[in-house]
Amino acid sequence: MNNLISYETLFVRVAVYSVQKSYGLSPDITKQIVQELLSQLPINKSGLASHQEVVSNNIDHAMQTAISTTPKTLPPCQSSSRQLNEIVDPLYIITPTYRRPEQIAELTRMSHTLMLVKNVNWLVIEDAKVATKHVTKLLEKTGLKFVHLVAPMPEKYKLKKGAKPRGVSNRNRGLQWVRANATKGVLYFADDDNTYDIALFDEIRQTKQVSMFPVGLCTKYGLSSPVIKNGKFSGFYDGWVAGRKFPVDMAGFAVNVEFLLKRPNASMPYRAGFEEDGFLKSLAPFEPREIELLADNCTKILAWHTQTKKNEPSAPLNMTLYSSTNLVKLKQLIV
Ligand code: UGA
Ligand code: MN
């Protein structure tokens, strides 16, 4: 079937994907441009069109994967641990992010943590219509296996007054990717501004269904954790219960991929404050008593809900004074 693809088709795809790579076009826009250009080609007006779509979808997928997941060079620590990488099941770390002054700093910090983790697949999903070029560049530099996607928050939630369902479109997009591409391993929602002890990742790797563990610096109690009495789960400690069945923090649980795949409808609701609870409830059948307790029976804090000070967007550069200086390039990195 592959030989149904004409050189012109291939040429269009390669050209558009290379622009995507250089300028950070979103995958959706890239796909649209490819389709638009292909519809102008004479070959698509022939009866080959339906076959082509099947093949082209495969090519889309193969190219996206090649672009987004293959590091050009691995840092020394990564190449030496490559063999180790292959003997442990993969971790899928879903990280929502969005354009703001702290974004690149947060992602730099987080990438340095993940560089110390074996067989990790980092799904970085931007709440944006178009992928940010500086994010793509950062990801390429890390040598990590990564997938860079966009999933903008739907307008109706953006316009809503009060608390917004932050990171939900991103996480649901991540879940969709995992369903389409993963067969085993463990999934974890890791916001870009939290702090993770590298020991956390070997802990969550053991997850058979759903595991939970304490998170520091959360809510008015400064802590969110399962409560363990006489060695057994006996409830939750969290400063904001609000009738939730699972009053836990987003950073306080991990899910086995096979367990998730058996629950095709599991997803996160667009309901501020109830995202974790809604998602965990959508994993039914699953009850609190079945939680696997990690971090030495929940006696250690391996995830911290840190929050970076919010910076105001920066004032523009005075081009009369600085147009021919290094500051022009530097300012492109600052929101
Ligand atoms: C808390 C929870 O830990 C989040 O998981 C939850 O999504 C959020 O509250 C909420 O319910 O609103 P918090 O530290 O208050 O987290 O929120 P942020 O760190 O601002 O946002 C959570 C994640 O979503 C971050 O990874 C952030 O980069 C991303 N985000 C935030 C977006 O993608 N778009 C936004 O407009 C805001
Ligand atoms: Mn946060």
Short mmCIF file of N, CA, C and O and ligand atoms in Angstrom, two decimals, residues 191 193-194 305-307, ligand 2:
data_model
loop_
_atom_site.label_atom_id
_atom_site.label_comp_id
_atom_site.label_asym_id
_atom_site.label_seq_id
_atom_site.Cartn_x
_atom_site.Cartn_y
_atom_site.Cartn_z
N ASP A 191 2.28 18.16 37.44
CA ASP A 191 2.21 19.58 37.04
C ASP A 191 3.62 20.15 36.93
O ASP A 191 4.55 19.70 37.62
N ASP A 193 4.99 22.85 37.92
CA ASP A 193 5.58 23.69 38.96
C ASP A 193 5.80 22.95 40.29
O ASP A 193 6.21 23.56 41.27
N ASN A 194 5.52 21.66 40.33
CA ASN A 194 5.75 20.90 41.57
C ASN A 194 7.22 20.47 41.68
O ASN A 194 8.00 20.61 40.74
N HIS A 305 3.83 20.08 46.47
CA HIS A 305 3.01 20.98 45.64
C HIS A 305 3.56 22.41 45.75
O HIS A 305 2.91 23.29 46.31
N THR A 306 4.75 22.59 45.24
CA THR A 306 5.35 23.93 45.28
C THR A 306 4.63 24.83 44.28
O THR A 306 4.11 24.37 43.27
N GLN A 307 4.62 26.11 44.57
CA GLN A 307 4.05 27.08 43.63
C GLN A 307 5.02 28.24 43.48
O GLN A 307 5.39 28.87 44.47
MN MN B 2 0.82 24.30 40.60
#
